[in-house]
Coordinates of C-alpha atoms and ligand atoms in Angstrom, one line a residue:
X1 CA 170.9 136.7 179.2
X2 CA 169.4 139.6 177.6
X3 CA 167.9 141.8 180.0
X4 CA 166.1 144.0 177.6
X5 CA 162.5 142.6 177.9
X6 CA 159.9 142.6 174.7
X7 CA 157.5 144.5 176.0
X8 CA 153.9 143.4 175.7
X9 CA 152.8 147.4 176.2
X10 CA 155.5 148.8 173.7
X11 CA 153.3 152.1 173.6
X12 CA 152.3 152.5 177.2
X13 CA 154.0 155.2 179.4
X14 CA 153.0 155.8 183.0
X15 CA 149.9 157.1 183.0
X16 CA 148.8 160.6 182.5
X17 CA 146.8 160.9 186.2
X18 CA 150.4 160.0 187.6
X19 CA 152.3 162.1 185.5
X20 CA 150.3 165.4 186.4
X21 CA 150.0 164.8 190.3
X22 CA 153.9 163.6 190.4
X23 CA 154.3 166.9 188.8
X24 CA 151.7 168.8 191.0
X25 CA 153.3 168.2 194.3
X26 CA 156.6 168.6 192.8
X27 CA 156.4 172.2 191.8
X28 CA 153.8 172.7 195.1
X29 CA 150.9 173.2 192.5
X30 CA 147.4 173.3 193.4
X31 CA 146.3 169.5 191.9
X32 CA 143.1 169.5 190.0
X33 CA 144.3 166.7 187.1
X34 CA 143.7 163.2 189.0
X35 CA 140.2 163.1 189.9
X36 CA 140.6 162.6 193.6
X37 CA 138.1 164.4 196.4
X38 CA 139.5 166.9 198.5
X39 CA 137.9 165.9 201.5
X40 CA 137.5 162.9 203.9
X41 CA 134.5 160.0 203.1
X42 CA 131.8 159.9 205.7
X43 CA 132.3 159.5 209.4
X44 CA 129.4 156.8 210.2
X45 CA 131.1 154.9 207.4
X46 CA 134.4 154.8 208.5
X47 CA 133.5 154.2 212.2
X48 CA 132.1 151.2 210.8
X49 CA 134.8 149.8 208.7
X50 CA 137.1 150.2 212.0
X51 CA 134.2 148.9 214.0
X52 CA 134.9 145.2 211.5
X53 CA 138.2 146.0 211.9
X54 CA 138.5 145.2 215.2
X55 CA 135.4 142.5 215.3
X56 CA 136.6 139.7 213.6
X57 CA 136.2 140.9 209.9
X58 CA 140.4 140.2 208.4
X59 CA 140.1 136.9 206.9
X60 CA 140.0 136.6 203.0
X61 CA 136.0 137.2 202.0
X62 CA 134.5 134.8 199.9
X63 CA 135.5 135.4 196.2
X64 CA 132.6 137.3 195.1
X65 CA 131.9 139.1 197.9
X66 CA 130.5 139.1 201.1
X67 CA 126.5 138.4 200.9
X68 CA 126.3 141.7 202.9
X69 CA 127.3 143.7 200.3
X70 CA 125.8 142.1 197.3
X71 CA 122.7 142.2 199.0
X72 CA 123.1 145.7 199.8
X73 CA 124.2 146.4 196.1
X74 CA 121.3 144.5 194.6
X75 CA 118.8 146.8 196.9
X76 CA 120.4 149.9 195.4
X77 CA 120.1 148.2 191.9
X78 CA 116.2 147.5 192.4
X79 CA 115.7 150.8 193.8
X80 CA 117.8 153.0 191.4
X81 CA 117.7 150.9 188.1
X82 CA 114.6 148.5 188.9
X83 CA 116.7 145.6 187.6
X84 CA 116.7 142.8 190.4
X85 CA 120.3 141.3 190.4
X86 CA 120.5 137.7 191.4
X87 CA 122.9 138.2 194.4
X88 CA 124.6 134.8 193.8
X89 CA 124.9 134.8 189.8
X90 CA 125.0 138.5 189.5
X91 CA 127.4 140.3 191.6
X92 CA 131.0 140.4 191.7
X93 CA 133.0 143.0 194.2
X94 CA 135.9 143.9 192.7
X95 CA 139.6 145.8 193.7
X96 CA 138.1 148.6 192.1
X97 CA 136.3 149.7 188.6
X98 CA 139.9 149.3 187.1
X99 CA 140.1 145.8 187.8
X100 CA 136.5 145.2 187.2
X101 CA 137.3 146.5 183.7
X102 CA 140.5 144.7 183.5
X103 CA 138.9 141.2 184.1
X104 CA 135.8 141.6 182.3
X105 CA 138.0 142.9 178.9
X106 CA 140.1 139.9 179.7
X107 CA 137.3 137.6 179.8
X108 CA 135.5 138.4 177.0
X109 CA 138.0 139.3 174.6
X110 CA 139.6 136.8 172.0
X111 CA 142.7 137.4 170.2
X112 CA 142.0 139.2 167.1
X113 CA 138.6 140.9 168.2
X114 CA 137.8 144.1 167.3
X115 CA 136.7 146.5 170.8
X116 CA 135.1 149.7 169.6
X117 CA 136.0 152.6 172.4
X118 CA 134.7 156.1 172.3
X119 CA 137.3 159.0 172.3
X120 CA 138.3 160.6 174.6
X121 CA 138.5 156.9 176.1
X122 CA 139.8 156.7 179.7
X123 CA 143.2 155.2 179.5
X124 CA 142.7 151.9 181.3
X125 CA 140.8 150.2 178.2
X126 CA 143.1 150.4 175.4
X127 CA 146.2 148.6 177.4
X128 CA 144.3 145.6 178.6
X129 CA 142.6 145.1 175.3
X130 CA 146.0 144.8 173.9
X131 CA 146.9 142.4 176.5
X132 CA 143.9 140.1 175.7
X133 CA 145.3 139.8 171.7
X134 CA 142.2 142.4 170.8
X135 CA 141.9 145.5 168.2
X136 CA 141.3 148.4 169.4
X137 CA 138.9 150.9 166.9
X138 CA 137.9 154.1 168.2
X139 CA 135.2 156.5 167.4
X140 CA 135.3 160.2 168.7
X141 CA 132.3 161.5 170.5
X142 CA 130.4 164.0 168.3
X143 CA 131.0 167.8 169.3
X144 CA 128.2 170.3 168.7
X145 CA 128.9 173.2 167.1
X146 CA 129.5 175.6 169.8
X147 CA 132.2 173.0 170.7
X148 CA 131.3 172.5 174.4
X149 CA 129.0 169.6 174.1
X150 CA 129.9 166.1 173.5
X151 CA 127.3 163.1 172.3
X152 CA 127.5 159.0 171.1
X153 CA 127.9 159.4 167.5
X154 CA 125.6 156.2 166.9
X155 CA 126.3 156.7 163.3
X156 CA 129.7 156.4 163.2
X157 CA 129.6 153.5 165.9
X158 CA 126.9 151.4 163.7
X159 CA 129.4 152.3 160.4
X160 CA 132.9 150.2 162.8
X161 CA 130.7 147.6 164.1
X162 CA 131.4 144.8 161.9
X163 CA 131.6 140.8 161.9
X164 CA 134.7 140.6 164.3
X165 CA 133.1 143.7 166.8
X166 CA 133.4 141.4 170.3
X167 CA 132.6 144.4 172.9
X168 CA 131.8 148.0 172.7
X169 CA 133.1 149.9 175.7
X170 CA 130.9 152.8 176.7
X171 CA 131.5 155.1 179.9
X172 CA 128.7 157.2 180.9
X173 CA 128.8 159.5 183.1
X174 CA 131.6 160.6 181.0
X175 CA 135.1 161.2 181.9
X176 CA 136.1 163.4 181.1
X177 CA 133.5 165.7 178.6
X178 CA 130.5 165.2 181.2
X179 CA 128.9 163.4 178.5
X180 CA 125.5 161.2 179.4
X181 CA 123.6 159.2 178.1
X182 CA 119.5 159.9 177.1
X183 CA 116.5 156.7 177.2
X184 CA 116.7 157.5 173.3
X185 CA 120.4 156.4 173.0
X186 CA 119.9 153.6 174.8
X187 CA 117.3 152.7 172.5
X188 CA 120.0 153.8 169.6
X189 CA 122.8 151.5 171.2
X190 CA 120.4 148.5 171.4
X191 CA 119.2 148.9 167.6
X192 CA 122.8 148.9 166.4
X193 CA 124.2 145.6 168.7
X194 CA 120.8 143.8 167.9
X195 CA 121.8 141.8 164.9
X196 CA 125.3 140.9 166.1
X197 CA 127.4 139.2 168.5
X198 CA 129.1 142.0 170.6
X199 CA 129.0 142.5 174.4
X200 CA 128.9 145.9 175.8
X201 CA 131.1 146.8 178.9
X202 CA 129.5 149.8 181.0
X203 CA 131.9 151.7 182.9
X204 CA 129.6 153.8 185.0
X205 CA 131.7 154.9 188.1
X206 CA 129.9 158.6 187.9
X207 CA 126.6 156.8 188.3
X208 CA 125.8 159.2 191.2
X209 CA 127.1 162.1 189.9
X210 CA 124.5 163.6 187.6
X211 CA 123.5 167.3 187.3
X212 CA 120.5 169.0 186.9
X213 CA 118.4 167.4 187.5
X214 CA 119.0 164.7 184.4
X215 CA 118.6 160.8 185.8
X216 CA 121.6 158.3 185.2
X217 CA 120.5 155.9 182.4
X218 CA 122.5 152.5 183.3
X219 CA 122.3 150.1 181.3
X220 CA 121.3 147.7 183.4
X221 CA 117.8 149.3 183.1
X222 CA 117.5 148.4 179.6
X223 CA 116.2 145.0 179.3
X224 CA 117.6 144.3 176.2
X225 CA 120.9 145.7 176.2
X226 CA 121.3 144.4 180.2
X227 CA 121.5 140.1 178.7
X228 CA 124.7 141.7 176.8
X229 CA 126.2 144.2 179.5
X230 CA 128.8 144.1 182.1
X231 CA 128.2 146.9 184.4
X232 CA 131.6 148.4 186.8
X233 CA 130.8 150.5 189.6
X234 CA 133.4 151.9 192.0
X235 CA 132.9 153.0 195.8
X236 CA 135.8 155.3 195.4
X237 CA 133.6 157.8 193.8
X238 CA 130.4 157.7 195.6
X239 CA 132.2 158.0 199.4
X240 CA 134.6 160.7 198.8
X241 CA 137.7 157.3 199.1
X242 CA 139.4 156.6 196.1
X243 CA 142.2 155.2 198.1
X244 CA 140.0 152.3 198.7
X245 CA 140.1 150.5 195.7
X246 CA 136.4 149.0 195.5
X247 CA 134.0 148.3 193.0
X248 CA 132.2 146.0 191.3
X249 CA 130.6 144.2 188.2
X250 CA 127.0 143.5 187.7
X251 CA 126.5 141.5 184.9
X252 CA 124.0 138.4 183.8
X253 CA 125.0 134.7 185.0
X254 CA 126.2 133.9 181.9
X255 CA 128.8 136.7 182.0
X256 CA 129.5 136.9 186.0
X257 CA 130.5 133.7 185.1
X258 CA 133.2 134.1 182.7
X259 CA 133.9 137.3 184.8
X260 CA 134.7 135.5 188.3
X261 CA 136.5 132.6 185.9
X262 CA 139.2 136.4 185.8
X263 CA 138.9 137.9 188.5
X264 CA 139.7 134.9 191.1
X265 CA 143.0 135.0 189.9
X266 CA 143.3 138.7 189.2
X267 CA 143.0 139.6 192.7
X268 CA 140.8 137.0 193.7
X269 CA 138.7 138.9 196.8
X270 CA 138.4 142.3 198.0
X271 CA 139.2 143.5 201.6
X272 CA 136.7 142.1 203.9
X273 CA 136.4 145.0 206.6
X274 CA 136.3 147.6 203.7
X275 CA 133.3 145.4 202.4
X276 CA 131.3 145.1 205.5
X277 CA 131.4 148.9 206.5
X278 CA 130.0 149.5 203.0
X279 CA 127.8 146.9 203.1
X280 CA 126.1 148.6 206.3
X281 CA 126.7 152.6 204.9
X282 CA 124.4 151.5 201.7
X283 CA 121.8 150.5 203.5
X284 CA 121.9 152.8 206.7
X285 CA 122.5 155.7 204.9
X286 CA 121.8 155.7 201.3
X287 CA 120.8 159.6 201.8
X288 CA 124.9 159.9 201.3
X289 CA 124.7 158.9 197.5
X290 CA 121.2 160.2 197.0
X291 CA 122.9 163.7 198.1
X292 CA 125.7 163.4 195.8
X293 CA 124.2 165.3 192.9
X294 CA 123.5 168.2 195.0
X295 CA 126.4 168.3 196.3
X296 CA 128.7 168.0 193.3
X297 CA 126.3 170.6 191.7
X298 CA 127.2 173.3 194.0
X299 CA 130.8 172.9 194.0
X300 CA 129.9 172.7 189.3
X301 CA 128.2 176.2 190.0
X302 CA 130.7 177.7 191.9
X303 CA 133.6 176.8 190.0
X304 CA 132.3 178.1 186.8
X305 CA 130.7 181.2 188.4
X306 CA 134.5 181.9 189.3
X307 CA 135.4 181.0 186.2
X308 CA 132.4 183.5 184.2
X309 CA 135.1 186.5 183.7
X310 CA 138.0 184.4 182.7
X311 CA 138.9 184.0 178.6
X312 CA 137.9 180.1 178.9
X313 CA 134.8 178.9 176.9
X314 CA 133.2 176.0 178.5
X315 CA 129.6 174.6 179.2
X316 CA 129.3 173.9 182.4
X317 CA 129.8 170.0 183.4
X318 CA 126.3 167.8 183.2
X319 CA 128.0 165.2 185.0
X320 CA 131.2 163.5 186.9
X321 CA 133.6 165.9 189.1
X322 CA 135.6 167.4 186.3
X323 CA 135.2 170.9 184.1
X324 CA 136.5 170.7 180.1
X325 CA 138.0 174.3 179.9
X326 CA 138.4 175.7 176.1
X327 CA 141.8 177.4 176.2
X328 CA 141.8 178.6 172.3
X329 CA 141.6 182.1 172.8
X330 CA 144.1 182.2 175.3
X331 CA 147.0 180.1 173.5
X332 CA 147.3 177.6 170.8
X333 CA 150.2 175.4 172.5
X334 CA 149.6 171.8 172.8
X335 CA 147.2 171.1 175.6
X336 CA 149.8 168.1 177.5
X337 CA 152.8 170.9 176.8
X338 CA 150.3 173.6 178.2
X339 CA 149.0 171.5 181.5
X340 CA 152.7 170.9 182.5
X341 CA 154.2 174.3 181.5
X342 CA 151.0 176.0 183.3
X343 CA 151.5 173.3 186.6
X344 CA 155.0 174.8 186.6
X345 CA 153.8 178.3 186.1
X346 CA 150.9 179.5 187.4
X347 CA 150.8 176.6 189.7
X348 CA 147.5 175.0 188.4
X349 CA 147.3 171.3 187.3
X350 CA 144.9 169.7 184.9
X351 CA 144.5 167.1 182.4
X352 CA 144.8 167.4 178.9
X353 CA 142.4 165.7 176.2
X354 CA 144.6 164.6 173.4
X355 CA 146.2 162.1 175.2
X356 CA 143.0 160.1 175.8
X357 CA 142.1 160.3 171.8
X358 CA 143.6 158.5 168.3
X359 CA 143.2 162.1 166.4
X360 CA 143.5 165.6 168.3
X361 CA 140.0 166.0 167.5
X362 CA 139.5 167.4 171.3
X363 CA 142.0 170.1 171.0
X364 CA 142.9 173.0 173.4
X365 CA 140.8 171.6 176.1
X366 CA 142.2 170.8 180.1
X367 CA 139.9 169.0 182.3
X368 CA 139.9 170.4 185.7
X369 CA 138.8 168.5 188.9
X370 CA 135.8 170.5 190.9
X371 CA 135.8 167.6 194.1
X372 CA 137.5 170.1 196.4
X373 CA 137.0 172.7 199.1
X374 CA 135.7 175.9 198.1
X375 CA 139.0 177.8 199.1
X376 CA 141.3 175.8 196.8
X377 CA 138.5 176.2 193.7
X378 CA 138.6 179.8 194.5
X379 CA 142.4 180.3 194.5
X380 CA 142.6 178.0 191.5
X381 CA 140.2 180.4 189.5
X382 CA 141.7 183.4 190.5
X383 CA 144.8 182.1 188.8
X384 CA 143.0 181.1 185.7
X385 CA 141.3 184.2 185.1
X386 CA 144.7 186.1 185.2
X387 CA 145.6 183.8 181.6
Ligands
LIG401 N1 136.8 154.4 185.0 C1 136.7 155.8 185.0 C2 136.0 156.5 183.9 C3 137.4 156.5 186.0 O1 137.3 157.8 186.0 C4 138.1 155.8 187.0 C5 138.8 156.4 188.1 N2 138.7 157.7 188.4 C6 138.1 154.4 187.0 C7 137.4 153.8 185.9 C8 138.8 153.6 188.0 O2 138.1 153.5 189.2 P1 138.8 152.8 190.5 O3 139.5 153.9 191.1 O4 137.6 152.4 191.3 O5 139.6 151.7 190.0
LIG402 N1 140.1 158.1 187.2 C1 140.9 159.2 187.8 C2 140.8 160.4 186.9 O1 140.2 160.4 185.9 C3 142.3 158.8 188.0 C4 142.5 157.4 188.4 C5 144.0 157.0 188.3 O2 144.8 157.8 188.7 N2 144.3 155.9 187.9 O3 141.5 161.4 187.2

């Protein structure tokens, strides 16, 4: 037999949040690539997860979820988006935003579709498009001219869009520019799909990380756009645990239903005691993700206060956990050469752009993760304005 496989990824590698932490902990570097928190979720929701632990909660949940939870994420829905989700047709919990995006991709797309992503694209969407037979087209975010802010170019998006366009995969809260998105674009976005036949997928796992003040446009708050949208959410985020792996996708019947179709035999449910502990954390203490913005803010400010003196240009984050540092007055090396030569030498990790983009259009920028103690932000900065 021949062992060499055809590989249906030909082009994939191990991903770039792997590569960066493996390399992190090897040369003992302080780890701000993968976007992980650097401290613990909540106590009260944790005591009750082990409280279901040990209460009868560890057989397999039903496949969409446990009621609890849908009910409890249809509340926050109605309260945060004032879209009432139909907890039966509407909800599906999910391993995760990556599966969510995984199964909702694979449901919807045919082979031979075109999928329009926006670069930089988080690196999940391209490989499972490819698996589902579909095209992948991408259109850069627009920069402004400073080069620290990055929009939709609805232009450019309306100009790909075509006859064979099945989904449009947006992510906002943006990772990793910050980007979000304004009640105009949403009006944009719903002038340019009106006329055709494509589906939007929402990736919006930031939801409750905005800044300043700025409210997170879903778009399951836009009446028109939501009978086209799949919307992916992820836990892993908003408690401080991405080690749990939970998330979900609120979408219209009509789309659930092609989405459960998936994600039955994707994973087919979620772990139950995870999902009752959350289930009661969102509705005793939805103060927790109401905070988060706050929060996130703080550690924003501080981070680039540190970073004020150094030779970086950035604009401070408006959203998500991560700061785009402009290194181009420092050195013009290639930004995934720089992030592991500078992991190995000033002990500092990050993320480079390029990798998440068809053309280098993003260029001598790192993304560095702010979700950690003050101490390890400040140690981290002190390195960085040494460059
Ligand atoms: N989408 C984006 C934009 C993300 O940043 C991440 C993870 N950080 C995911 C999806 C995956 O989320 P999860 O860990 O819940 O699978
Ligand atoms: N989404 C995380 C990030 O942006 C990484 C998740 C992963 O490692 N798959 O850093």
């Amino acid at each position: 037999m021949d062992t060499r496989i055809s590989s249906k990824l030909p082009n994939v590698g191990t991903t770039i949040f792997t590569v960066m932490s493996h390399l992190a902990t090897e040369t003992g570097a302080i780890n701000l690539s993968q976007g992980f928190p650097g401290f613990e979720p909540p106590g009260a929701l944790t005591d009750r997860i082990n409280w279901h632990l040990h209460n009868g909660a560890n057989q397999y949940a039903p496949m969409p979820g446990i009621p609890a939870l849908r009910h409890a994420i249809a509340e926050k829905t109605q309260r945060l988006q004032g879209r009432e989700l139909n907890v039966d047709t509407e909800i599906t919990v999910c391993t995760g935003a990556t599966e969510g995006l995984f199964s909702a991709i694979t449901a919807i797309v045919h082979r031979g579709d075109e999928v329009i992503i926006l670069d930089p694209a988080y690196d999940s969407y391209e490989p499972a498009i490819e698996l589902a037979g579909g095209i992948t087209r991408r259109v850069p975010l627009l920069i402004d001219q400073n080069g620290s802010d990055f929009h939709p170019d609805w232009q450019r998006l309306g100009d790909v869009i075509n006859d064979k366009t099945r989904l449009v995969i947006l992510n906002f809260p943006h990772n990793p520019t910050g980007a979000i998105l304004s009640a105009d674009d949403l009006e944009k976005l719903a002038e340019l799909v009106r006329d055709t036949n494509c589906y939007l997928l929402s990736d919006e796992v930031y939801e409750h990380i905005v800044f300043d003040g700025e409210p997170h446009h879903s778009l399951a708050n836009h009446d028109e756009l939501w009978e086209r949208s799949m919307v992916i959410c992820s836990f892993g985020k908003t408690f401080h645990a991405t080690g749990w792996k939970l998330g979900y996708c609120a979408a219209p019947a009509h789309l659930t239903e092609e989405f459960r179709k998936v994600h039955q035999f994707t994973t087919f449910s979620v772990s139950t005691p995870m999902q009752h502990g959350v289930a009661d954390f969102l509705i005793s203490n939805p103060e927790f993700y109401e905070d988060l913005p706050t929060f996130y803010q703080q550690k924003r400010d501080h981070f680039c206060e540190l970073l004020a003196p150094s030779r970086f240009k950035f604009r401070p984050a408006r959203s998500t956990f991560f700061q785009i540092l402009d290194y181009g007055d420092i050195s013009d090396e290639k930004d995934e050469s720089l992030a592991k030569r500078w992991t190995r030498e000033i002990g500092v990790a990050s993320i480079p752009l390029t990798v998440f983009c068809e053309t280098p259009f993003t260029a001598t920028r790192l993304r560095f993760c702010f979700a950690k103690d003050d101490a390890t932000l400040e140690k981290a900065a002190e390195i960085l304005c040494e460059l």
